[in-house]
XYZ file of C-alpha atoms in Angstrom:
712
model
C -9.941 -31.666 -46.242
C -8.180 -27.880 -45.884
C -9.498 -27.456 -42.740
C -8.431 -31.175 -41.498
C -5.174 -30.702 -42.783
C -4.653 -27.436 -41.323
C -5.739 -28.664 -37.836
C -3.466 -31.808 -38.462
C -0.318 -29.863 -39.025
C -1.100 -27.067 -36.052
C -1.862 -30.287 -33.922
C 1.289 -31.736 -35.086
C 3.761 -28.872 -34.773
C 2.285 -28.309 -31.433
C 2.925 -31.942 -30.052
C 6.483 -31.696 -31.774
C 6.998 -28.482 -29.982
C 5.456 -29.932 -26.294
C 8.046 -32.593 -27.195
C 10.616 -30.499 -27.136
C 9.617 -28.408 -24.095
C 9.732 -32.490 -21.931
C 12.975 -33.229 -23.633
C 14.559 -29.991 -21.762
C 13.003 -31.942 -18.503
C 14.576 -34.876 -19.408
C 17.780 -33.545 -20.194
C 17.615 -31.603 -16.517
C 16.795 -34.650 -15.085
C 19.579 -36.410 -16.827
C 22.161 -34.238 -15.702
C 20.996 -33.914 -11.715
C 21.468 -38.003 -11.912
C 24.271 -37.635 -13.334
C 26.552 -37.561 -10.295
C 24.400 -40.315 -8.767
C 25.401 -42.538 -11.792
C 28.996 -41.931 -11.148
C 28.903 -42.515 -7.454
C 26.806 -45.669 -8.091
C 29.539 -46.719 -10.693
C 32.858 -45.920 -7.851
C 30.798 -47.799 -5.464
C 30.213 -51.101 -7.251
C 34.178 -50.764 -8.572
C 35.297 -50.850 -4.921
C 32.711 -53.843 -3.864
C 33.703 -55.854 -6.807
C 37.438 -54.995 -6.166
C 38.218 -53.351 -9.414
C 38.615 -49.992 -7.790
C 40.824 -50.578 -4.838
C 43.168 -48.488 -3.326
C 42.978 -44.771 -0.922
C 42.762 -42.405 -3.789
C 39.327 -44.301 -5.312
C 37.862 -44.627 -1.484
C 38.518 -40.619 -0.888
C 37.187 -39.968 -4.787
C 34.000 -42.767 -3.677
C 33.697 -40.419 -1.047
C 33.658 -36.987 -2.607
C 31.010 -38.126 -5.650
C 29.069 -39.695 -3.532
C 29.043 -36.755 -1.395
C 28.625 -34.093 -4.276
C 25.689 -36.756 -5.530
C 23.701 -35.990 -2.772
C 23.768 -32.556 -2.842
C 22.876 -32.533 -5.836
C 19.791 -34.944 -5.634
C 18.692 -32.961 -2.599
C 18.942 -29.564 -4.783
C 17.130 -31.407 -7.779
C 14.358 -33.191 -5.750
C 14.044 -29.383 -4.169
C 13.882 -27.467 -7.274
C 11.395 -30.482 -8.686
C 9.402 -29.828 -5.214
C 8.782 -26.472 -5.565
C 8.041 -26.659 -9.148
C 5.379 -29.072 -8.612
C 4.407 -28.032 -5.443
C 4.079 -24.034 -6.545
C 0.887 -21.996 -7.246
C 0.856 -20.755 -10.603
C -0.833 -17.860 -11.203
C -4.379 -17.655 -11.725
C -6.173 -14.411 -13.751
C -8.799 -12.768 -11.060
C -12.184 -13.739 -12.211
C -15.733 -14.492 -11.294
C -17.302 -17.949 -11.779
C -20.094 -18.280 -13.083
C -22.219 -21.673 -11.652
C -23.912 -23.485 -14.214
C -27.215 -22.875 -11.870
C -26.991 -19.062 -12.384
C -26.672 -19.748 -16.178
C -27.773 -22.528 -17.807
C -28.488 -21.235 -21.216
C -24.834 -20.832 -21.325
C -23.790 -23.226 -20.472
C -25.740 -25.102 -22.914
C -24.306 -22.875 -25.710
C -20.516 -24.047 -24.890
C -21.474 -27.312 -24.280
C -23.581 -27.878 -27.857
C -20.165 -25.119 -29.244
C -18.139 -27.780 -28.206
C -20.218 -30.920 -29.629
C -20.006 -29.605 -32.665
C -16.169 -28.866 -32.512
C -15.961 -32.675 -31.747
C -13.807 -31.072 -28.831
C -13.803 -31.259 -24.285
C -16.493 -28.638 -23.492
C -14.299 -26.251 -20.736
C -14.791 -27.550 -17.161
C -16.411 -23.931 -16.228
C -17.115 -20.721 -16.938
C -15.886 -17.434 -15.674
C -15.862 -13.745 -16.257
C -13.478 -11.353 -16.395
C -13.714 -7.097 -16.368
C -11.837 -7.447 -19.869
C -12.420 -7.634 -23.619
C -10.832 -10.780 -24.062
C -11.644 -14.232 -24.101
C -9.176 -17.606 -23.351
C -8.868 -20.904 -21.607
C -7.214 -21.336 -18.570
C -6.156 -24.169 -16.454
C -7.068 -24.426 -12.939
C -6.133 -28.261 -12.310
C -3.367 -27.587 -9.948
C -4.193 -29.045 -6.758
C -3.440 -25.728 -5.227
C -6.588 -24.294 -7.053
C -8.746 -26.748 -5.173
C -9.808 -30.461 -5.649
C -12.220 -30.922 -8.650
C -16.108 -31.465 -8.302
C -16.736 -34.420 -5.997
C -19.921 -35.609 -8.242
C -20.877 -34.799 -11.279
C -24.390 -34.592 -13.155
C -25.754 -36.223 -16.246
C -25.801 -33.104 -18.060
C -22.196 -31.816 -17.103
C -19.981 -29.722 -19.776
C -17.985 -32.970 -20.577
C -20.874 -34.405 -22.195
C -20.301 -37.810 -23.982
C -17.534 -39.512 -24.849
C -15.692 -40.119 -21.456
C -15.756 -40.634 -18.015
C -17.209 -36.889 -16.552
C -14.626 -36.979 -13.441
C -11.549 -37.235 -15.953
C -12.709 -34.698 -18.414
C -13.650 -31.978 -15.695
C -10.049 -32.387 -14.115
C -8.255 -31.946 -17.041
C -10.218 -29.229 -19.238
C -9.265 -26.155 -18.665
C -11.967 -22.970 -17.799
C -13.304 -20.811 -20.074
C -12.343 -16.870 -19.304
C -15.112 -14.732 -20.797
C -14.531 -10.881 -20.851
C -17.798 -9.229 -19.041
C -18.114 -6.621 -21.699
C -18.889 -9.070 -24.315
C -21.952 -10.439 -23.195
C -23.708 -7.365 -22.425
C -22.890 -5.438 -25.450
C -22.747 -8.725 -28.117
C -25.768 -10.779 -29.338
C -26.289 -14.344 -28.515
C -25.134 -15.330 -32.214
C -21.929 -12.901 -31.936
C -20.704 -14.283 -28.753
C -21.053 -18.182 -30.022
C -18.808 -16.964 -33.103
C -16.123 -15.011 -31.102
C -16.072 -18.345 -28.475
C -15.622 -20.640 -30.827
C -11.825 -20.781 -31.775
C -11.302 -20.183 -27.967
C -13.669 -23.353 -27.334
C -11.755 -24.798 -30.042
C -8.663 -25.135 -28.076
C -9.786 -27.660 -25.438
C -8.551 -30.053 -28.013
C -5.157 -29.729 -28.442
C -4.997 -29.070 -24.775
C -6.187 -31.998 -24.105
C -3.319 -34.146 -25.621
C -1.123 -35.654 -23.060
C 2.649 -34.070 -24.325
C 0.913 -30.401 -24.147
C -0.929 -30.653 -20.973
C 2.305 -32.033 -19.911
C 4.780 -29.267 -21.192
C 2.101 -26.593 -19.840
C 2.272 -27.788 -16.159
C 5.964 -27.759 -16.255
C 6.368 -23.943 -17.863
C 3.443 -22.798 -15.335
C 5.549 -25.090 -12.282
C 8.869 -23.076 -13.678
C 7.121 -19.570 -13.946
C 5.045 -20.265 -10.154
C 8.842 -21.301 -8.682
C 10.523 -18.076 -10.443
C 8.007 -16.466 -8.789
C 8.517 -17.931 -5.149
C 12.055 -17.458 -5.492
C 11.383 -14.076 -6.202
C 9.193 -13.361 -3.049
C 12.928 -14.116 -1.437
C 13.336 -14.533 2.738
C 15.234 -12.355 5.531
C 17.502 -15.468 6.757
C 20.826 -16.047 4.460
C 19.855 -19.325 4.414
C 16.764 -18.876 2.361
C 18.069 -16.113 0.750
C 20.598 -18.502 -0.641
C 18.436 -21.138 -1.239
C 16.070 -18.656 -3.128
C 18.546 -17.818 -5.272
C 19.814 -20.937 -6.507
C 16.154 -22.330 -6.907
C 15.766 -19.230 -9.071
C 18.747 -19.838 -10.919
C 17.570 -22.829 -11.688
C 14.291 -22.575 -12.755
C 15.413 -19.038 -15.053
C 17.674 -21.404 -17.117
C 14.960 -24.135 -17.536
C 12.675 -20.958 -18.878
C 14.946 -19.366 -21.379
C 15.276 -23.311 -22.770
C 12.232 -23.864 -23.060
C 10.949 -20.055 -24.595
C 11.468 -20.761 -28.132
C 9.577 -24.286 -27.740
C 6.657 -23.052 -25.618
C 5.681 -20.378 -28.107
C 6.324 -22.425 -31.362
C 3.649 -25.171 -29.147
C 1.105 -22.533 -28.907
C 1.474 -20.921 -32.091
C 0.907 -24.343 -33.121
C -2.275 -24.753 -30.844
C -3.611 -21.850 -31.844
C -3.515 -22.362 -35.541
C -5.048 -25.363 -34.879
C -8.122 -24.283 -32.848
C -8.821 -22.039 -35.383
C -8.626 -24.031 -38.331
C -11.086 -26.017 -36.564
C -13.655 -23.205 -35.813
C -13.806 -21.977 -39.450
C -16.711 -24.390 -39.561
C -18.831 -22.490 -36.966
C -20.172 -19.236 -38.117
C -17.806 -17.910 -40.185
C -19.886 -15.297 -41.942
C -20.879 -13.960 -38.484
C -17.445 -13.688 -37.125
C -16.308 -11.510 -39.381
C -19.282 -9.118 -37.956
C -18.616 -10.320 -34.390
C -14.958 -9.341 -34.809
C -15.708 -5.779 -35.101
C -17.845 -5.981 -32.254
C -14.783 -6.688 -30.315
C -12.984 -3.815 -31.397
C -15.904 -1.253 -30.909
C -16.162 -2.929 -27.031
C -12.617 -2.436 -26.157
C -12.519 1.314 -26.948
C -16.037 2.089 -24.939
C -14.439 -0.080 -22.061
C -11.600 1.531 -21.980
C -13.000 5.107 -22.394
C -15.551 3.758 -19.507
C -13.112 2.659 -16.974
C -10.372 5.466 -17.669
C -13.035 8.643 -17.941
C -16.046 7.717 -16.242
C -15.273 4.679 -13.402
C -12.125 6.228 -12.226
C -13.242 9.160 -11.317
C -15.723 7.492 -8.907
C -13.058 5.286 -7.244
C -10.873 7.978 -6.645
C -14.013 9.269 -4.437
C -14.663 6.013 -2.920
C -17.484 5.147 -5.015
C -17.373 2.505 -7.223
C -20.245 2.206 -10.139
C -21.805 -1.088 -9.541
C -23.142 -1.212 -13.095
C -20.429 -1.046 -15.711
C -21.345 -3.482 -18.010
C -24.471 -1.699 -17.897
C -22.294 1.758 -18.784
C -20.547 0.185 -21.480
C -23.471 -0.742 -23.454
C -24.917 2.836 -23.327
C -21.156 4.290 -23.504
C -20.985 2.344 -26.946
C -24.464 2.979 -28.049
C -23.147 6.623 -27.979
C -20.019 5.557 -29.688
C -21.961 4.406 -32.582
C -24.242 7.714 -32.700
C -21.630 9.691 -32.723
C -19.034 7.621 -35.282
C -19.445 7.471 -38.682
C -17.959 4.350 -39.016
C -20.691 2.710 -36.455
C -24.192 4.180 -37.522
C -25.170 0.264 -38.495
C -23.995 -1.012 -35.119
C -26.949 0.707 -32.855
C -29.487 -1.705 -35.082
C -28.182 -4.619 -33.571
C -29.521 -3.817 -30.087
C -33.206 -5.300 -31.399
C -31.903 -8.709 -31.005
C -31.567 -10.388 -28.493
C -28.147 -9.666 -25.749
C -25.814 -12.722 -24.439
C -26.361 -10.972 -21.144
C -29.855 -12.806 -21.496
C -28.392 -16.211 -20.931
C -27.478 -15.280 -17.451
C -30.458 -15.504 -14.931
C -29.550 -12.856 -12.766
C -27.301 -10.508 -15.165
C -27.521 -7.399 -12.590
C -25.872 -9.871 -9.477
C -22.824 -10.783 -12.152
C -22.350 -7.167 -13.556
C -22.020 -5.798 -9.490
C -19.401 -8.634 -8.843
C -17.462 -8.004 -12.228
C -17.843 -4.400 -11.178
C -16.718 -4.927 -7.540
C -13.612 -7.203 -9.281
C -12.806 -4.301 -11.938
C -12.248 -1.501 -9.093
C -9.946 -3.864 -7.224
C -7.699 -4.492 -10.222
C -7.829 -1.535 -11.756
C -7.917 0.391 -8.707
C -7.162 -1.128 -5.564
C -10.470 -0.910 -3.680
C -11.318 -3.448 -0.288
C -13.301 -6.420 -1.195
C -16.263 -5.493 0.230
C -18.624 -2.455 0.876
C -17.867 0.211 3.630
C -18.151 3.525 4.705
C -14.934 5.257 2.450
C -16.424 2.576 -0.188
C -19.826 2.423 -0.923
C -21.586 1.579 -4.674
C -23.268 4.251 -6.856
C -25.700 3.678 -9.371
C -25.262 5.873 -12.323
C -28.619 7.869 -11.659
C -26.592 9.246 -8.758
C -23.370 9.575 -10.293
C -23.976 13.518 -11.190
C -24.720 14.489 -7.536
C -22.231 11.790 -6.071
C -19.585 11.798 -7.395
C -19.341 14.282 -10.328
C -20.318 17.853 -7.727
C -18.735 16.055 -4.897
C -15.708 15.395 -7.021
C -15.189 18.983 -7.992
C -16.293 20.503 -4.798
C -13.584 18.149 -3.090
C -10.539 19.363 -5.485
C -12.054 22.926 -5.020
C -11.792 22.724 -1.353
C -8.163 21.241 -1.631
C -7.031 24.316 -4.110
C -7.766 26.602 -1.665
C -6.194 25.017 1.501
C -2.856 25.088 -0.406
C -3.954 28.900 -1.249
C -4.142 29.314 2.388
C -0.541 27.354 3.105
C 0.932 29.742 0.959
C -0.120 32.668 2.436
C -2.511 33.800 -0.194
C -5.191 36.395 0.949
C -8.359 34.917 0.556
C -9.754 38.700 -0.631
C -8.227 42.015 -1.867
C -7.968 45.099 -0.259
C -11.105 47.174 -0.487
C -13.431 44.063 -1.900
C -16.935 43.980 -0.821
C -18.412 42.653 2.337
C -19.264 38.847 2.299
C -16.480 38.417 -0.529
C -13.950 37.083 1.506
C -14.953 32.814 0.811
C -13.379 30.591 -1.023
C -14.093 32.552 -4.880
C -12.625 31.632 -8.430
C -11.620 35.535 -8.479
C -9.096 34.586 -5.936
C -7.649 31.656 -8.027
C -7.292 34.122 -11.010
C -5.740 36.691 -9.646
C -3.238 34.671 -7.686
C -2.220 33.115 -10.788
C -2.417 35.866 -13.535
C 0.795 37.591 -14.252
C 1.006 41.372 -13.677
C 1.114 41.894 -17.099
C -1.725 39.841 -17.973
C -3.659 40.379 -15.008
C -3.850 44.293 -15.787
C -5.452 43.650 -19.093
C -7.194 40.619 -18.299
C -10.763 42.664 -18.063
C -10.308 44.179 -20.931
C -9.538 41.262 -23.417
C -13.507 40.465 -24.418
C -13.315 42.964 -27.707
C -11.048 46.049 -26.868
C -8.199 46.805 -27.195
C -7.135 46.856 -23.900
C -3.230 47.421 -24.458
C -3.215 50.091 -26.502
C -3.951 52.357 -23.264
C -0.565 51.222 -21.530
C 0.113 50.394 -18.170
C 0.797 54.523 -16.793
C -0.053 54.637 -13.470
C 0.050 57.361 -10.691
C 4.040 56.692 -10.314
C 4.435 57.241 -13.940
C 4.306 55.250 -17.094
C 7.164 53.031 -16.521
C 6.341 51.469 -12.818
C 5.262 47.662 -13.648
C 1.775 47.758 -11.757
C 1.600 45.567 -8.747
C 0.372 42.174 -7.844
C -3.393 42.325 -6.618
C -2.753 39.700 -3.839
C 0.207 41.235 -2.562
C -0.271 43.863 0.099
C 3.121 44.915 1.454
C 1.152 43.564 5.472
C 0.329 40.250 3.688
C 2.665 37.215 4.560
C 4.866 36.663 1.896
C 3.970 33.188 0.081
C 5.916 30.233 -0.986
C 6.386 31.221 -4.688
C 9.087 32.919 -6.580
C 8.138 36.148 -7.020
C 9.132 37.020 -10.938
C 10.434 40.551 -10.414
C 12.360 39.317 -7.194
C 16.186 39.819 -7.383
C 17.846 37.260 -9.394
C 20.522 36.469 -6.113
C 17.262 35.807 -4.480
C 17.305 31.829 -2.998
C 15.088 29.912 -5.001
C 12.102 27.955 -3.626
C 12.547 24.226 -3.437
C 9.419 22.652 -4.965
C 10.861 18.742 -4.379
C 9.961 18.091 -0.902
C 9.352 15.487 1.320
C 6.178 15.029 0.387
C 7.326 14.847 -3.413
C 9.961 11.611 -3.568
C 12.185 11.616 -6.746
C 12.811 7.628 -6.350
C 9.620 6.869 -8.306
C 10.031 5.397 -11.685
C 8.922 7.931 -14.861
C 5.896 6.617 -17.250
C 6.597 4.890 -20.131
C 4.319 7.152 -21.789
C 2.611 10.420 -21.620
C -0.966 11.189 -21.939
C -1.988 13.631 -24.105
C -5.376 13.800 -23.276
C -4.854 13.518 -19.282
C -5.092 17.441 -19.768
C -8.429 18.081 -21.130
C -10.629 17.128 -18.109
C -13.517 17.496 -17.760
C -14.290 18.404 -21.039
C -12.054 16.102 -23.711
C -12.910 15.778 -27.414
C -15.237 12.889 -27.358
C -13.676 10.952 -30.217
C -10.106 11.267 -29.261
C -8.431 7.674 -28.089
C -6.641 7.383 -25.072
C -3.616 4.611 -24.442
C -4.839 1.369 -22.985
C -5.252 0.758 -19.595
C -3.544 -2.563 -19.697
C -5.022 -5.707 -19.335
C -4.271 -8.941 -18.097
C -4.298 -10.896 -21.397
C -2.371 -8.409 -23.105
C 0.261 -11.572 -24.218
C -2.640 -13.122 -25.405
C -3.232 -13.239 -28.849
C -6.682 -11.536 -30.417
C -9.539 -13.818 -30.470
C -10.051 -14.219 -34.701
C -9.922 -16.576 -37.390
C -6.518 -17.303 -37.592
C -4.856 -17.501 -33.543
C -6.237 -18.412 -30.582
C -5.956 -17.545 -27.043
C -2.652 -19.367 -25.222
C -2.647 -20.064 -21.378
C -1.438 -17.127 -19.603
C 1.235 -18.662 -17.853
C 3.559 -15.917 -18.967
C 7.045 -15.372 -20.724
C 9.983 -16.342 -19.359
C 12.130 -13.837 -19.298
C 8.897 -11.965 -16.814
C 7.551 -14.717 -14.346
C 4.015 -13.610 -13.667
C 3.354 -11.954 -10.006
C 1.867 -14.463 -7.645
C -0.409 -11.634 -6.638
C 0.938 -11.030 -3.393
C 4.150 -11.075 -1.438
C 4.972 -6.942 -2.326
C 4.194 -3.677 -0.621
C 1.365 -2.238 -2.185
C 2.111 0.725 -4.097
C 1.358 4.081 -3.244
C 0.833 6.872 -5.854
C 3.631 9.308 -5.971
C 4.605 12.189 -8.164
C 8.622 12.233 -8.984
C 9.896 15.786 -8.405
C 12.377 15.328 -11.206
C 9.408 14.969 -13.596
C 7.537 17.473 -12.271
C 10.227 20.412 -12.452
C 10.637 19.373 -16.352
C 6.520 19.215 -16.534
C 6.417 22.399 -15.111
C 9.030 24.398 -16.892
C 6.544 26.131 -19.296
C 4.347 27.084 -16.376
C 4.693 30.705 -14.050
C 6.458 30.479 -10.909
C 2.886 31.114 -9.261
C 1.608 27.943 -11.031
C 4.870 25.585 -10.118
C 4.348 26.341 -6.555
C 0.876 25.544 -6.570
C 1.411 22.617 -8.101
C 3.962 21.453 -6.032
C 1.659 22.037 -2.917
C -1.195 20.096 -4.748
C 0.467 17.484 -5.413
C 2.154 16.859 -2.113
C -1.405 17.408 -0.373
C -2.377 14.995 -2.778
C 0.225 12.501 -1.691
C -0.562 13.138 1.970
C -4.125 12.201 1.113
C -3.850 9.169 -0.924
C -0.835 8.209 1.853
C -3.303 8.070 4.580
C -6.121 6.323 2.600
C -4.208 3.536 1.456
C -3.859 1.437 4.748
C -7.460 1.247 4.965
C -8.641 -0.027 1.918
C -4.891 -2.192 1.073
C -6.369 -5.226 2.166
C -9.777 -6.367 3.091
C -10.626 -8.535 6.397
C -10.256 -12.342 5.186
C -12.818 -13.106 7.093
C -15.054 -10.302 5.570
C -18.041 -12.167 3.526
C -18.076 -11.455 -0.334
C -21.214 -10.869 -2.638
C -22.769 -14.035 -3.687
C -21.457 -14.318 -6.476
C -17.951 -12.551 -5.827
C -14.550 -13.439 -7.347
C -12.384 -16.401 -6.916
C -10.675 -15.374 -3.622
C -9.360 -18.419 -2.931
C -7.463 -18.717 -6.013
C -5.661 -15.220 -6.272
C -4.078 -13.341 -3.660
C -4.736 -9.493 -3.166
C -2.028 -8.247 -0.912
C -0.926 -6.111 -3.869
C -3.815 -4.165 -5.521
C -3.861 -2.273 -7.599
C -2.727 -5.506 -10.069
C -3.371 -3.570 -13.352
C -3.761 0.425 -12.483
C -4.803 2.305 -15.300
C -2.772 5.447 -15.800
C 0.283 6.492 -14.430
C 0.756 9.499 -11.967
C -0.275 12.390 -13.047
C 1.720 15.307 -13.443
C 1.883 18.572 -11.320
C 0.572 20.455 -14.354
C -2.079 17.522 -14.956
C -2.835 18.233 -11.004
C -3.635 22.066 -11.375
C -5.599 22.023 -14.912
C -8.000 19.675 -12.850
C -8.197 21.685 -9.420
C -8.966 24.682 -11.605
C -11.572 23.192 -13.731
C -13.170 22.083 -11.022
C -13.510 25.368 -9.519
C -14.247 26.990 -12.511
C -17.327 24.178 -12.241
C -18.142 24.831 -8.518
C -18.185 28.476 -9.617
C -20.841 27.998 -12.849
C -22.752 25.875 -10.678
C -23.048 28.444 -7.187
C -23.389 31.318 -9.216
C -25.122 31.001 -12.829
C -27.562 27.688 -12.889
C -25.287 24.781 -13.995
C -25.394 21.101 -13.521
C -23.261 18.194 -13.042
C -23.898 15.398 -15.583
C -22.358 12.335 -16.921
C -21.045 12.391 -20.452
C -20.452 8.077 -21.259
C -17.910 8.549 -23.262
C -15.561 11.808 -21.467
C -16.749 10.755 -17.991
C -17.816 14.238 -15.689
C -19.332 17.091 -17.368
C -21.118 20.760 -17.260
C -24.290 21.775 -18.452
C -25.888 24.795 -19.160
C -29.808 24.749 -20.154
C -29.767 21.064 -20.692
C -26.797 21.403 -23.285
C -22.993 20.625 -22.516
C -20.964 23.242 -22.264
C -18.103 24.506 -24.661
C -14.357 22.947 -24.285
C -13.083 24.572 -21.375
C -9.523 23.131 -21.225
C -7.418 25.745 -23.907
C -8.796 28.651 -21.153
C -7.441 26.821 -18.092
C -4.279 25.570 -19.542
C -3.860 29.312 -20.780
C -4.129 30.351 -17.446
C -2.193 27.918 -16.305
C 1.382 28.096 -18.812
C 1.476 31.805 -19.254
C -0.628 33.039 -16.607
C -3.761 34.839 -18.597
C -6.576 34.705 -17.381
C -8.108 36.458 -20.349
C -9.572 33.384 -22.422
C -11.069 32.127 -19.387
C -12.495 35.240 -18.170
C -14.314 35.692 -21.474
C -15.417 32.356 -21.401
C -17.154 32.791 -18.018
C -18.577 36.489 -18.798
C -20.131 35.087 -22.046
C -21.929 32.186 -19.757
C -22.737 34.669 -16.351
C -20.733 32.941 -14.548
C -19.362 35.098 -11.633
C -15.989 34.650 -10.151
C -16.148 36.928 -7.198
C -18.918 35.145 -5.479
C -18.325 32.685 -2.855
C -18.750 28.688 -3.723
C -19.922 25.754 -1.272
C -16.996 23.499 -0.525
C -16.637 20.034 1.100
């Protein structure tokens, strides 16, 4: 009785709030009709002779013209609200033929909850599940025919149910990591939300709010001619005013719907749902690390991992092995995974992986010469090795631009190639460079810096001979009145917004702490509450203050690094390091600007995969929709490039091998074992110009920095 009472109370609260939203719509209609009613009164009074005279005639004309203008404006707003396409989350539709067991499980779950079944099932590259209404005419007509085993089930016309029931969107990591029973328990409160959604008042209120949200997006797009700009301004003002009036009622309506759905779902697999919720948190942690540390380096190289969901299983298994709190989770792997409910899990995994690359990185919709899939067995050679050598080649190109010599005077023949010693000698400060070779266990500084010119003569920089061209950095020994170099050139724009947060682990590449957490990469369902016993997902119509973009009509963003932020970030580095970081930042910006037009938008006639994203439901002209990370700072870029050069030297001179760590991404192996953390040694060189810790680390492993390395 408590459960039934809770359901009734939540549903009643949702219906009352829905009626409040509809009253806002009715009041807006009444305001629009008020001038017309006044005009009718004046016209009727004039025809009957009660309101005769010249003044009344003028008033009749003024009010009639005003009423006509208001009616036209209100009709235009209403037409845009009714016809605008609401925002739809990009997903991969799962046909019933490709997942009959999954549809059967959802149908049985809906019958047990005594609610209408969802009209379809779709997958999203996100750790969340929700219901999404796609009954708007712009989203396509409903299916023309229905079979006897349709999800609508008994109890009503199949066509009517399919036209009104929302679509069930399931996070793809859940299917691959969770067991069948756990997935059923997680989906129970989500499927239960179809019951309140079928109520006419709640459905009408949601359609009205989604229409207003879409109208705001249309008005925000704007037009070039003055008349269109005025019309869009009026449309945006009216839509935002109505959204502000409905915001509170809409939020309470969704809370009531969530409470009713969660209360109804408590009768289904309540004990298993507690365990399943632990798997939800674990899946999110592994998925986040897989995307930011494993998939992102591959996307930047023009390769997209074609089995992301298989990778999340490996990542979560590794996380369960490392985390003492998750020791018992690995025993679940003997049970039947939820992906067995799909007929062809590999096809679905590939489609979801391509969609994730498009949403989070902005890749094209089809495979090409510069955008091809990569398997996990090929990842170390095709992504890790290639990434390091590409970064090392970029580092040496910038050093060439700065005028840094490839080899010091008196060097042995054949050592004028791209060497790690060149980088170390350039970044090392004079004092640190003179003591760096003796840092491994001896008191090097006790001997002093006495030279043939006298004990007080400062040592000369090893890479600054008198006949070499002057580099574009500021010498620490230069006079104070010398002009300072400009690091914020034309390739480092200053109008880009500064990131709202800083990633404390961003510099730990590629050997970060395996248990360090990273910030959330931003998921499409961030505004939706979590799926648990107390709250069910809400429809993604967005906040009235921040309407959902129409997935298009905006210029594709280009990754840039603000010069002002770079100066703050590089304040603790040496002058040579700051100059090198500025050059790398500018070079990266140029390369990304050249590569962006080729992959910003796929041709509309290009065929997609057999189970591809729902391209007809969303516009991909503004990609990436959900970028994973803010732009890297100059120090992070410099640190990553030096780390890549060290790894190249280790592979070419000490027999190291590239590898893939499921939680930390690219890693370096010596004799089959992962190397120690390299980040502190690299940061010591970048921040203080001291190569001692890095040289000691390389000496211990047998890495020879004076030997040339192979680049791409």
